[in-house]
């Protein structure tokens, strides 16, 4: 546990020193200004979109950036010739990115809505969405070599697929197929801030996200071993 | 301590094995050097010994345990310094060492003390990115010693160091040996190998061509002669004498008595000469 907490602390210090938190703060300020300025009939829709995209897109961007920075500093080969395990590495990244997503999302919501909305489904949605997208980001970023490839090819491709259910929120397109995507479950939980969710909705959303997280975790661990651990010491 | 028999390793997707039938033993408390040119298979061997590459053929035992069956606690007992010193660039030396130290569960060394040993005692709060190459190399050695390991793997440990610091690191390696630690060095620096290693293995094309003590090799493969440099009629001259019966060699004794002697050197072979003779290859 001491080992794990130290890894989380180091990840947070790393993110802070590389300016990730400043970037997050700037994004949060823009979101707050936007949400306050928008006419009230669109506010709920935009809030759901913003709070979904924050841990999803930023988590995805940030994990990519963090991994590529660590790779650029060749730090990984040295971490994995210690008793530190890949599982701990992955969880440490999830924890360090999720808490910051949670803090900033709650900050945005409290400044815009005060305590008039239901924070339980929102908190759950942010935690699970951030976990999933961080893992998805890891499975993809370890295969690509450069920031450009990650930002301009991988991110748009995957974000488009996983953002399809947003079309429903924006009243553009609806499909029952969206129910298999984790993002549909995330968005449903976010709706729970403004209306009461049924037991079936709660169960569907949590179960779907947990399944996707389990799959993403196994993929991330396997791909990390193949693309990172087996390449340790390569020049 | 380390026992390797009939070791073969082929990288996935490659037809030709990188390591081809290697055997060696490394005893507890010795300094063992792998010498060979780039691409000879040294780093692959090192990756197998530090437990990263697992799908090898043959037997590799460390601490009497098959390496195929090791768990992460193996890393509690070994320390590794790769050739290139890599740390978190925006962290200070101490922040870096404290992080790596926290990854171990067992007894660990105090990072401040380790920094002092390698002459970085005043630089603990300096960011890694502001370190010179030599400072980074010394910090790299510190990291390999954080968990007070029983086996220390060092890749080119004195590369990029000035003579003073190189001496410091060599003394540190010898001190670890005196403490009963086993040190495995990978290098193409013959001076390091000659000075530090109890045994050296010459590796070329994935095979071990020879394993022996450097001093024994130098005597065995060298000429049994003594070279004398002396001043004669204001000109420096050189003459070789057979070492056997040197005390009764009249010409030698006469030369000593009648001339000003500059140097006397026995003509043992250098490790580099022996490497070229045995393997037919140069080290670089």
Coordinates of C-alpha atoms in Angstrom, one line a residue, chain A residues 25 117 131 143 187 217 226:
Chain A
X25 CA -7.9 24.7 -14.4
X117 CA -28.7 18.7 -8.2
X131 CA -11.3 4.9 -15.2
X143 CA 1.2 1.2 -29.6
X187 CA -24.4 9.9 -19.9
X217 CA -8.1 -3.3 -17.9
X226 CA 3.9 -6.8 -24.8

